[in-house]
mmCIF file of N, CA and C in Angstrom:
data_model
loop_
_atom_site.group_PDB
_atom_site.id
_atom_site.type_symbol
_atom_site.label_atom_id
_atom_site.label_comp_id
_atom_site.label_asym_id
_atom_site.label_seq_id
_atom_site.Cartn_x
_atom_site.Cartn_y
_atom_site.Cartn_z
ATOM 1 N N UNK A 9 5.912 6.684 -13.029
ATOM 2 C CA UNK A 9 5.972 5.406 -13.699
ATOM 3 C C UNK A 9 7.330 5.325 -14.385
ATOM 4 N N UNK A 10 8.175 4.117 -14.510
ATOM 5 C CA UNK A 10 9.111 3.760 -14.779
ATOM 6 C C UNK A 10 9.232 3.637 -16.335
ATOM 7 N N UNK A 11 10.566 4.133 -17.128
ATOM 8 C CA UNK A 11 10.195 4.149 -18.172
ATOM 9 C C UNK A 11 9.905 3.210 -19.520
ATOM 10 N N UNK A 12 10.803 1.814 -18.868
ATOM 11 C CA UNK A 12 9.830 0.438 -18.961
ATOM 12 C C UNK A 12 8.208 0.289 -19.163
ATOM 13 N N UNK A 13 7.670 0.750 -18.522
ATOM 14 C CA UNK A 13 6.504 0.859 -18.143
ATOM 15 C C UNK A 13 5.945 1.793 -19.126
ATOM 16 N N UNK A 14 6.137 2.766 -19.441
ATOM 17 C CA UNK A 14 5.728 4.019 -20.183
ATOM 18 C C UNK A 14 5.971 3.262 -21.367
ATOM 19 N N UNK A 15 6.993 2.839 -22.018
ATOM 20 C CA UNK A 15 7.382 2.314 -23.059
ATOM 21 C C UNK A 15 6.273 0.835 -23.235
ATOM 22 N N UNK A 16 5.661 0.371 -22.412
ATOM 23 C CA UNK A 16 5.145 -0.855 -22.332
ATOM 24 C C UNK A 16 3.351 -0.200 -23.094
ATOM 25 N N UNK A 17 3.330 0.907 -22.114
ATOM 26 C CA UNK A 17 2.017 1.559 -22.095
ATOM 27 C C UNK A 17 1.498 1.586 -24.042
ATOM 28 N N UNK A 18 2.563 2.746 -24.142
ATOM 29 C CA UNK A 18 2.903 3.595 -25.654
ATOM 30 C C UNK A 18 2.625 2.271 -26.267
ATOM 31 N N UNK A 19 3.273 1.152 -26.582
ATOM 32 C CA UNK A 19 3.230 0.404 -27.138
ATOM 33 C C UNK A 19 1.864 -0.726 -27.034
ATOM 34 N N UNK A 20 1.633 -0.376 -26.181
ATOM 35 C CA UNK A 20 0.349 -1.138 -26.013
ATOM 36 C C UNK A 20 -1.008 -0.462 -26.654
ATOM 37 N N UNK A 21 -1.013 0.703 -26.258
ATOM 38 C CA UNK A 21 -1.865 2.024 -27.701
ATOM 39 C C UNK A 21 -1.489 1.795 -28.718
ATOM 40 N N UNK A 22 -0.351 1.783 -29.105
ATOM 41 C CA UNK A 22 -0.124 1.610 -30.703
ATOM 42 C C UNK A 22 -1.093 0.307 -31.403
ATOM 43 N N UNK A 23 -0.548 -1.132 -30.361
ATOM 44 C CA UNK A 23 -1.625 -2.196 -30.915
ATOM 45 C C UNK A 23 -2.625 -1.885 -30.757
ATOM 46 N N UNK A 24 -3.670 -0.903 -30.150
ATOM 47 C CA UNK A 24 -4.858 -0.925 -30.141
ATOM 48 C C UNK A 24 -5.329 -2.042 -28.686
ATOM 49 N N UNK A 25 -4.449 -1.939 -27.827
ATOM 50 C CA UNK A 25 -4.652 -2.649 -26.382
ATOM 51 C C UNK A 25 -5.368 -1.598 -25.278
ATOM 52 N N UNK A 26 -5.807 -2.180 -24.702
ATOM 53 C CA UNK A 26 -6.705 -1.641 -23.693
ATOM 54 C C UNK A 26 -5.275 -1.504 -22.365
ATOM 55 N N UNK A 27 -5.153 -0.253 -21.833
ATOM 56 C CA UNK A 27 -4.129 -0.337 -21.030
ATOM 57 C C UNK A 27 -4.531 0.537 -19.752
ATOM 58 N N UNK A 28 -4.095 -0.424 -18.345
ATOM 59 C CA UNK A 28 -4.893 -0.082 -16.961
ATOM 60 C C UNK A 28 -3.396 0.414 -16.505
ATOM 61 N N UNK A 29 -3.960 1.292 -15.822
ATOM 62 C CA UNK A 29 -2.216 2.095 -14.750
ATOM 63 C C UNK A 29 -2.802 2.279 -13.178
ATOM 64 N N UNK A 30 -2.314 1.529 -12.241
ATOM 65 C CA UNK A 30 -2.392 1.916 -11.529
ATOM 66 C C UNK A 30 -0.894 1.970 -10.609
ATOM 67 N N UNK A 31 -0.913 2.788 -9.451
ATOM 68 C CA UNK A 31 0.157 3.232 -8.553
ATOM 69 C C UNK A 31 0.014 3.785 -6.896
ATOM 70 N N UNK A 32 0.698 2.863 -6.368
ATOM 71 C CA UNK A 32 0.569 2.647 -5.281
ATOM 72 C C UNK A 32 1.577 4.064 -4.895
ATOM 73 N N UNK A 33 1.410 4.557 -3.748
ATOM 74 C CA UNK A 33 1.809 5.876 -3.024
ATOM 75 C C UNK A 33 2.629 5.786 -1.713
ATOM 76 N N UNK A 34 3.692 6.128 -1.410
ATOM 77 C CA UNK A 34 4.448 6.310 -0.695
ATOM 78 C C UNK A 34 3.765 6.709 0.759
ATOM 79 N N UNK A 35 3.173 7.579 0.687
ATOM 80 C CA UNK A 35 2.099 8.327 2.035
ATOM 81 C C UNK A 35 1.066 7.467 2.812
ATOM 82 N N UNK A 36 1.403 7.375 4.060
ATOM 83 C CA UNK A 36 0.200 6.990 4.622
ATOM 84 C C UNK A 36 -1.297 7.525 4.139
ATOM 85 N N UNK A 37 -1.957 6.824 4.443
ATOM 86 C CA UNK A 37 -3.544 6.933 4.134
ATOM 87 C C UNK A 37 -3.915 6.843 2.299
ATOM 88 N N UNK A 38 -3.053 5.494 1.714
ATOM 89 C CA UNK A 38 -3.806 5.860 0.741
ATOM 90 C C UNK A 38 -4.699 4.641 0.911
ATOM 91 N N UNK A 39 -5.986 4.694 0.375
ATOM 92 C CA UNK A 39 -6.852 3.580 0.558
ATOM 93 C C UNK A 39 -6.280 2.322 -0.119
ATOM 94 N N UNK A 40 -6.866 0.745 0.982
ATOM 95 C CA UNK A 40 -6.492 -0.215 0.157
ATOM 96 C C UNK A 40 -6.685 -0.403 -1.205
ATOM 97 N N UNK A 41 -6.321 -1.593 -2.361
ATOM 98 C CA UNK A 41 -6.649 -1.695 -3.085
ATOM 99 C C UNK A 41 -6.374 -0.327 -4.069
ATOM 100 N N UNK A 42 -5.476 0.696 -4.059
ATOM 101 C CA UNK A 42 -5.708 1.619 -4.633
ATOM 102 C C UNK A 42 -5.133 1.633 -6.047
ATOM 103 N N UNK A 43 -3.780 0.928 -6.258
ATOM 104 C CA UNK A 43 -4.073 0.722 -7.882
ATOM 105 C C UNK A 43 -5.129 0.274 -8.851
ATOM 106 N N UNK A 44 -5.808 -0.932 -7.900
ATOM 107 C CA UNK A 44 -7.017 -1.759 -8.720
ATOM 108 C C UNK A 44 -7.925 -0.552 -8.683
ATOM 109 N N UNK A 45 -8.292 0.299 -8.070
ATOM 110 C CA UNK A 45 -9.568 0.955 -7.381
ATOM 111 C C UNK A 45 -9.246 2.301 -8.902
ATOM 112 N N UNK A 46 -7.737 2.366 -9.224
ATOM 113 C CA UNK A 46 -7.721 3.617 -10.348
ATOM 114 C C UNK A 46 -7.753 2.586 -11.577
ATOM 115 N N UNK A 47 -7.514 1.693 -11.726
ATOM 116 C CA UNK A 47 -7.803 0.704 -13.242
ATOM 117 C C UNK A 47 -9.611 0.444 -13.390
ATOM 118 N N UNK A 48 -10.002 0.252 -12.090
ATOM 119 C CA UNK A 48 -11.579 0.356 -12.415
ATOM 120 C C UNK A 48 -12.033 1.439 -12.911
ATOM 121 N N UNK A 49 -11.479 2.422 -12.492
ATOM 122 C CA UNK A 49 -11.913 3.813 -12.231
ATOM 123 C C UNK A 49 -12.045 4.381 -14.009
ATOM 124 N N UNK A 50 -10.343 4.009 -14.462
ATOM 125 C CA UNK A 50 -10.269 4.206 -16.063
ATOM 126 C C UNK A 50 -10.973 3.278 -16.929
ATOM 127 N N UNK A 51 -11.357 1.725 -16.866
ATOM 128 C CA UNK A 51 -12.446 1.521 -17.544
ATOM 129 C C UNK A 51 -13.816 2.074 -17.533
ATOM 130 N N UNK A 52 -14.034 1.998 -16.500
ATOM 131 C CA UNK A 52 -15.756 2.632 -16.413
ATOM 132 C C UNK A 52 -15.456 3.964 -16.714
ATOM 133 N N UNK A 53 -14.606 5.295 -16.978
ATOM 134 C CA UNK A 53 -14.386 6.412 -17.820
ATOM 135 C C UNK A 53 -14.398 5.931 -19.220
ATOM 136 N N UNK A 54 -13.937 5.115 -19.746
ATOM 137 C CA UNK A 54 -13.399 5.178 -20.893
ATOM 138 C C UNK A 54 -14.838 3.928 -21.775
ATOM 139 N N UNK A 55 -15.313 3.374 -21.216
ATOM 140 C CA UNK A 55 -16.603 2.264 -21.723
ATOM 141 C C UNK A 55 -17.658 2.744 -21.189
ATOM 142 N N UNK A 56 -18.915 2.512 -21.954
ATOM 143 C CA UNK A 56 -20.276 2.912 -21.973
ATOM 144 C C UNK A 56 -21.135 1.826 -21.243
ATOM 145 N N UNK A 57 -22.364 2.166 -20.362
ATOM 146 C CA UNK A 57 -22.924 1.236 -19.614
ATOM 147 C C UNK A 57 -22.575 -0.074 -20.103
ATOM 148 N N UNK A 58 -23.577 -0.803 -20.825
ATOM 149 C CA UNK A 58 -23.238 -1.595 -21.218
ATOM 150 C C UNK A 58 -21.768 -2.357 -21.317
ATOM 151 N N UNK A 59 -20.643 -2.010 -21.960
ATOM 152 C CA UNK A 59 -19.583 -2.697 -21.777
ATOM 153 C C UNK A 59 -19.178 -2.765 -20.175
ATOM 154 N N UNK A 60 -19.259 -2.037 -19.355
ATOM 155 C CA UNK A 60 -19.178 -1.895 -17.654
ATOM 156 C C UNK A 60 -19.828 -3.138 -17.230
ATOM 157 N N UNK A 61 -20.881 -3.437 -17.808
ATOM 158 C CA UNK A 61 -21.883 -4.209 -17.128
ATOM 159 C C UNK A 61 -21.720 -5.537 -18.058
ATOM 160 N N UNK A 62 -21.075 -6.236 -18.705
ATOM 161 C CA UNK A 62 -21.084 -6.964 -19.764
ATOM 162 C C UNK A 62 -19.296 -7.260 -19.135
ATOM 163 N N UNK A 63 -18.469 -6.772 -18.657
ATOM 164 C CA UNK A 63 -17.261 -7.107 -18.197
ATOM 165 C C UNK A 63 -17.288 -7.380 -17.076
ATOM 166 N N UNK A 64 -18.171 -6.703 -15.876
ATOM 167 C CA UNK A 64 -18.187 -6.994 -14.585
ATOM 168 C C UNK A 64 -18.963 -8.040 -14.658
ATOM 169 N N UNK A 65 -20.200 -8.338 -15.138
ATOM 170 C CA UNK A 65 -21.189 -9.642 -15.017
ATOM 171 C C UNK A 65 -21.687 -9.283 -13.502
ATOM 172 N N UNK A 66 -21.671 -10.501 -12.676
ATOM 173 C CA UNK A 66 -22.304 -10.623 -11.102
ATOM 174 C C UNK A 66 -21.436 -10.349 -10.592
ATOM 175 N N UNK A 67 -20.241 -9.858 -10.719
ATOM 176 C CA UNK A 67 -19.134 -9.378 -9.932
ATOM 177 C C UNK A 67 -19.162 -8.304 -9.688
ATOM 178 N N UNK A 68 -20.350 -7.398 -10.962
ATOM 179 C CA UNK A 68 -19.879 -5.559 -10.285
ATOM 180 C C UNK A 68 -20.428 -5.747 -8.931
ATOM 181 N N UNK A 69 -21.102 -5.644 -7.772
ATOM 182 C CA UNK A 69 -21.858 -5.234 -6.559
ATOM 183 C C UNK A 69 -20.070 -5.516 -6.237
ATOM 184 N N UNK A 70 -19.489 -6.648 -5.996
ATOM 185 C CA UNK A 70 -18.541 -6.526 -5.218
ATOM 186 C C UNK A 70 -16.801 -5.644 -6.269
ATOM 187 N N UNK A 71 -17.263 -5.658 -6.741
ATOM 188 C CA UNK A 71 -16.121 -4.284 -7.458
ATOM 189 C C UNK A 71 -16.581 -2.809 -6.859
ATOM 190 N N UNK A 72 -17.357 -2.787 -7.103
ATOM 191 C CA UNK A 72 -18.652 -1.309 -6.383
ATOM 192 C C UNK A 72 -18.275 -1.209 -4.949
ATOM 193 N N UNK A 73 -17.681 -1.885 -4.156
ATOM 194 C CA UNK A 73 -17.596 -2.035 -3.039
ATOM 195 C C UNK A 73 -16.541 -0.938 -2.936
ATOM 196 N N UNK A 74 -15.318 -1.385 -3.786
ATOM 197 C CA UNK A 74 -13.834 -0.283 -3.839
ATOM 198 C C UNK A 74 -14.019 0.640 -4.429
ATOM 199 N N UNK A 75 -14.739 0.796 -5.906
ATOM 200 C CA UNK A 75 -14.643 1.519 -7.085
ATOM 201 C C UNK A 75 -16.859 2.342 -6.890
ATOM 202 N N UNK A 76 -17.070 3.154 -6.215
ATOM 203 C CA UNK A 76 -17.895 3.711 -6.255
ATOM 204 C C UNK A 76 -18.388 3.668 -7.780
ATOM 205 N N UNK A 77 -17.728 4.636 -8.512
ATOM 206 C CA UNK A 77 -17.724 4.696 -9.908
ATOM 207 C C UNK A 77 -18.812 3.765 -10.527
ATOM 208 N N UNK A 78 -18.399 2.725 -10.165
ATOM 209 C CA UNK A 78 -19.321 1.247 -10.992
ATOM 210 C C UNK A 78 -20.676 1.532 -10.489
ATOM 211 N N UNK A 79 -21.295 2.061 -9.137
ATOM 212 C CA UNK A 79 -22.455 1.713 -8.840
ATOM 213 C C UNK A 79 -23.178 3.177 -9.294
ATOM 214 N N UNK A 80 -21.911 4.296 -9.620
ATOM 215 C CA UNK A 80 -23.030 5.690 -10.480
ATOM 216 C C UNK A 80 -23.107 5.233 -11.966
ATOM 217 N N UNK A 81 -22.769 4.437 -12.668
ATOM 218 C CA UNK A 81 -22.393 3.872 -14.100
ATOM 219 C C UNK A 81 -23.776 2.748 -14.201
ATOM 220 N N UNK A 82 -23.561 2.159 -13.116
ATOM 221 C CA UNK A 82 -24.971 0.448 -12.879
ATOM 222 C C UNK A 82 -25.151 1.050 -11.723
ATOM 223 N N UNK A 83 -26.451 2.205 -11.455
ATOM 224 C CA UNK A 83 -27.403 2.571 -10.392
ATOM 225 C C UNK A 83 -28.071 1.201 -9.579
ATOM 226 N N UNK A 84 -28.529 0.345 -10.699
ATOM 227 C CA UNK A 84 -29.226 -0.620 -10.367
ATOM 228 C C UNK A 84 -28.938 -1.547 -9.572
ATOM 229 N N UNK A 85 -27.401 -1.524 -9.468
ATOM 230 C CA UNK A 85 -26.903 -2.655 -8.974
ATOM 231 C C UNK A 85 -27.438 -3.137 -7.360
ATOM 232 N N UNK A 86 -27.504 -4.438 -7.016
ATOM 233 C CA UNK A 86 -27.646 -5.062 -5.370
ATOM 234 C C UNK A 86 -26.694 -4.823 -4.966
ATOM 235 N N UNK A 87 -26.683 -4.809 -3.461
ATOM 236 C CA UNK A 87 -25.443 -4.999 -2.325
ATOM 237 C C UNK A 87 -24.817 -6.113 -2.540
ATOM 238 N N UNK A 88 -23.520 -5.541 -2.347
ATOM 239 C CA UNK A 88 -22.822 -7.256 -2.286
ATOM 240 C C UNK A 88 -22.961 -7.915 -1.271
ATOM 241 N N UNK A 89 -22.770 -9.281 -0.728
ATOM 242 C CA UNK A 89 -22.844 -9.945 0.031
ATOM 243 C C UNK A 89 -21.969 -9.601 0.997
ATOM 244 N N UNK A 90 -22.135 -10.367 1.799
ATOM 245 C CA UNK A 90 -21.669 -9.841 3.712
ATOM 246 C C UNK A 90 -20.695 -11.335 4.057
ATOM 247 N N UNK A 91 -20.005 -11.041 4.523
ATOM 248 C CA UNK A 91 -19.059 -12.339 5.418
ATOM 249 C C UNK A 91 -18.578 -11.483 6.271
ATOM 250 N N UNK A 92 -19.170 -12.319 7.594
ATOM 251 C CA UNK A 92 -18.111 -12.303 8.588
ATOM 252 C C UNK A 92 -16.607 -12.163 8.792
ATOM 253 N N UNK A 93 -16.079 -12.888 7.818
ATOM 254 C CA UNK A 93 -14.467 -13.350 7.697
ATOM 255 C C UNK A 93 -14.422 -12.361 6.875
ATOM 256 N N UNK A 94 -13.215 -11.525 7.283
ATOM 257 C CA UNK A 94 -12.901 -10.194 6.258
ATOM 258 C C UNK A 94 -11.592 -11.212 5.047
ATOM 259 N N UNK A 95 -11.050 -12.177 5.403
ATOM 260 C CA UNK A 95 -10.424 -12.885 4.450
ATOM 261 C C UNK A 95 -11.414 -13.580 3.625
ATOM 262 N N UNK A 96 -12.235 -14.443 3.316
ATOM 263 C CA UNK A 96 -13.345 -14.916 2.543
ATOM 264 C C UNK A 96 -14.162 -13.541 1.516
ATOM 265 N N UNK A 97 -13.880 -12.073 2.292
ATOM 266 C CA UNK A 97 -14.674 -11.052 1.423
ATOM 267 C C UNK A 97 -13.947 -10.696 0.824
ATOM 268 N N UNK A 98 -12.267 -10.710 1.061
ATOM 269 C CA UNK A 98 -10.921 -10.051 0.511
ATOM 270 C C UNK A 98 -11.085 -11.010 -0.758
ATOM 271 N N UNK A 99 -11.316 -12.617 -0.604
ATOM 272 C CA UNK A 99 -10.944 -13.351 -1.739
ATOM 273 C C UNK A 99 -12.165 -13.150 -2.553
ATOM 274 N N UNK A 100 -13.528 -12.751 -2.245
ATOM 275 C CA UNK A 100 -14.098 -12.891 -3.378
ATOM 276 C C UNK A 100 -14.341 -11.578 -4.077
ATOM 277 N N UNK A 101 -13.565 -10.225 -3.272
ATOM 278 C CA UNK A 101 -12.705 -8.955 -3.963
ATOM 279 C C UNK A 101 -12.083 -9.031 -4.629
ATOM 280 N N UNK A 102 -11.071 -10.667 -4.955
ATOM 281 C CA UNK A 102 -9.809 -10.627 -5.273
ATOM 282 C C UNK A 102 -10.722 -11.053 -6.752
ATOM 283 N N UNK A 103 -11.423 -12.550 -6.479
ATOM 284 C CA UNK A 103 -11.803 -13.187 -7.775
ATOM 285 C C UNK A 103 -12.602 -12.431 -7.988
ATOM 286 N N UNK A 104 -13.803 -11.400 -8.141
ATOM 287 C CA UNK A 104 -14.137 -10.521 -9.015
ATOM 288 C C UNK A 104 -13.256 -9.368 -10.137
ATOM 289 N N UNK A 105 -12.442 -8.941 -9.500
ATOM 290 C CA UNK A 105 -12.102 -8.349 -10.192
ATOM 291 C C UNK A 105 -11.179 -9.126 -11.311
ATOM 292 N N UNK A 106 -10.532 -10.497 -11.080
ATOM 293 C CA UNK A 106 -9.805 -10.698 -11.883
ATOM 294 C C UNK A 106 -10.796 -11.843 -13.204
ATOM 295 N N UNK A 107 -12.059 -12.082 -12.430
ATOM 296 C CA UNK A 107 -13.102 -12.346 -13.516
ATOM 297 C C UNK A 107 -12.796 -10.772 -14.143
ATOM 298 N N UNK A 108 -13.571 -10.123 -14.091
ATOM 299 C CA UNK A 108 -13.728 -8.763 -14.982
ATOM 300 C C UNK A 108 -12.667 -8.418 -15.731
ATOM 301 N N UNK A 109 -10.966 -8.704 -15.018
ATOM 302 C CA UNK A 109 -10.299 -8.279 -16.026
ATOM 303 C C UNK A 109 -10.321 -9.775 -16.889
ATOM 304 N N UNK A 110 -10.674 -10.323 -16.939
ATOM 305 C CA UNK A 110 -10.803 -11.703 -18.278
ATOM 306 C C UNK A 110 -11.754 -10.973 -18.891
ATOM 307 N N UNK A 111 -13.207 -10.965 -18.215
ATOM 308 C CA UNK A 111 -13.535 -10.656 -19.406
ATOM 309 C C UNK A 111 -13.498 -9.265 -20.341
ATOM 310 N N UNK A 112 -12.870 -8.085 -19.417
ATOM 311 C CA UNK A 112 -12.732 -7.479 -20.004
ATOM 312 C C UNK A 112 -11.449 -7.395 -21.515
ATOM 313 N N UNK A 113 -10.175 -8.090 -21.415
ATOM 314 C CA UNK A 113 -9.320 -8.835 -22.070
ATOM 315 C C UNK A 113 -9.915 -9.612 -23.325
ATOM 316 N N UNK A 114 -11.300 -10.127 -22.923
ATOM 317 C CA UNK A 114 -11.056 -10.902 -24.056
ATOM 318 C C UNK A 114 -11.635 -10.418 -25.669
ATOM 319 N N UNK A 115 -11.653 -9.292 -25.561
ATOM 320 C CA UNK A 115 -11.981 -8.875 -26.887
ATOM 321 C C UNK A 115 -11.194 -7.585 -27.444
ATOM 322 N N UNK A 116 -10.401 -7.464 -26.547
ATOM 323 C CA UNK A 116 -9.196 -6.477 -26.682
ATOM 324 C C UNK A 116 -7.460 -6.632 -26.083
ATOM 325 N N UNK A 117 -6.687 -6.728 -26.448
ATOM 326 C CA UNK A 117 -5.643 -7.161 -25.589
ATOM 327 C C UNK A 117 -5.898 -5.940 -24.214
ATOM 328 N N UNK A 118 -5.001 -6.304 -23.629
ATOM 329 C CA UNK A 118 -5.429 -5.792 -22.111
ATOM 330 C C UNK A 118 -3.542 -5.643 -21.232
ATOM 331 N N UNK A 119 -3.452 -4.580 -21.512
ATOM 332 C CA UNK A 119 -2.018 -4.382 -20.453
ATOM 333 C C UNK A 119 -1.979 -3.634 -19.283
ATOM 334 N N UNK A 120 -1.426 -3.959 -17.912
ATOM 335 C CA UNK A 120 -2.014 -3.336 -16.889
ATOM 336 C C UNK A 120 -0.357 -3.073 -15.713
ATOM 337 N N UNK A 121 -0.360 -2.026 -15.494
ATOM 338 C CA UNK A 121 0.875 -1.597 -14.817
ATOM 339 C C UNK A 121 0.963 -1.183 -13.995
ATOM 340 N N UNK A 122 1.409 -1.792 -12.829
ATOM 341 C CA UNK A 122 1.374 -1.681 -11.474
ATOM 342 C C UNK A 122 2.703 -1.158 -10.819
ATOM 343 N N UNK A 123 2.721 0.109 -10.372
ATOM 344 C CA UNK A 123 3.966 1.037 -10.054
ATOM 345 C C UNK A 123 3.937 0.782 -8.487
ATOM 346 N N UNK A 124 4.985 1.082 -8.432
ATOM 347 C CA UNK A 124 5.588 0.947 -6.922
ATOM 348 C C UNK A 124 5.054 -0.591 -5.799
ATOM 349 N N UNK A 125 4.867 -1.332 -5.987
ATOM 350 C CA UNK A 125 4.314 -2.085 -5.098
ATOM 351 C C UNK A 125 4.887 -2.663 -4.057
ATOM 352 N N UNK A 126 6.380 -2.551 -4.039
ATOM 353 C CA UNK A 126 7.117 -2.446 -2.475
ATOM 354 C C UNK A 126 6.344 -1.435 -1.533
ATOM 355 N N UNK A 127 5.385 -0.492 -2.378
ATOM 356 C CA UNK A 127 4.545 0.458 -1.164
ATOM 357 C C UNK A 127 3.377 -0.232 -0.673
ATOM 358 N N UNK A 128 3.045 -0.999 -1.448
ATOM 359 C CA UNK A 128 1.380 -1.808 -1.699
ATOM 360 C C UNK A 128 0.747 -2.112 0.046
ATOM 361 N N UNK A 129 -0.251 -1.866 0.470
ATOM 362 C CA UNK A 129 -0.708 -1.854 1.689
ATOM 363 C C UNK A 129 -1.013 -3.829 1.957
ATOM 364 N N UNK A 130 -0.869 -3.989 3.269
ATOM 365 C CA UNK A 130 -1.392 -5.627 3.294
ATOM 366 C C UNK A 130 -2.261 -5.992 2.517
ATOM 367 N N UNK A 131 -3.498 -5.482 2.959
ATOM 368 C CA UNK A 131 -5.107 -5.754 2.482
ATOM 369 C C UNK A 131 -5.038 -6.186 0.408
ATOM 370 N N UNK A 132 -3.910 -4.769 0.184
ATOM 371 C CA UNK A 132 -3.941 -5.226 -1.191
ATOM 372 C C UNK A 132 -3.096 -6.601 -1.703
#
């Protein structure tokens, strides 16, 4: 991580901000989505059922889809829905998670840092 970034981080702890890191990888085979997939990964470490399930709303099943994590955290959870069109499932991948980061944001500031993304795979 760039030291912009580090400096962004630090400072974002100091206010008492909620801060997501994710980083995309140079190497073939890293899975799509893989910065979002490590920012899920550090909320649901760092928040207790409840807040997991109170930020995702009806969106965790399709966050759970990338981020396993969410569905050992909310056992309970349903399957997400099915489309044919892998673009229509990409977009409602896309708008879940960025519901969740609202609501996760809105009771904490929220800073989120996305490294390398000249590497970033299509899908993401």
């Amino acid at each position: 991580m760039g030291r912009q970034a580090e400096m962004g981080v630090l400072q974002a702890a100091l206010e008492d901000a909620l801060a997501g890191r994710g980083r995309y990888h140079e190497s073939p085979g890293t899975p799509p989505y893989w910065p979002w997939v490590q920012i899920i990964r550090g909320y649901v470490r760092e928040h207790d059922s409840a807040q997991v399930r109170d930020a995702m709303g009806a969106e965790a099943p399709d966050i759970a889809a990338i981020a396993p994590e969410v569905r050992e955290r909310l056992p309970n959870l349903p399957l997400p829905l099915r489309f044919e069109d892998p673009e229509q499932a990409r977009f409602r991948l896309f708008d879940a998670v960025t519901t969740f980061l609202q609501r996760a944001a809105h009771d904490q500031p929220l800073v989120l840092v996305l490294d390398n993304l000249h590497w970033a795979d299509k899908s993401s």
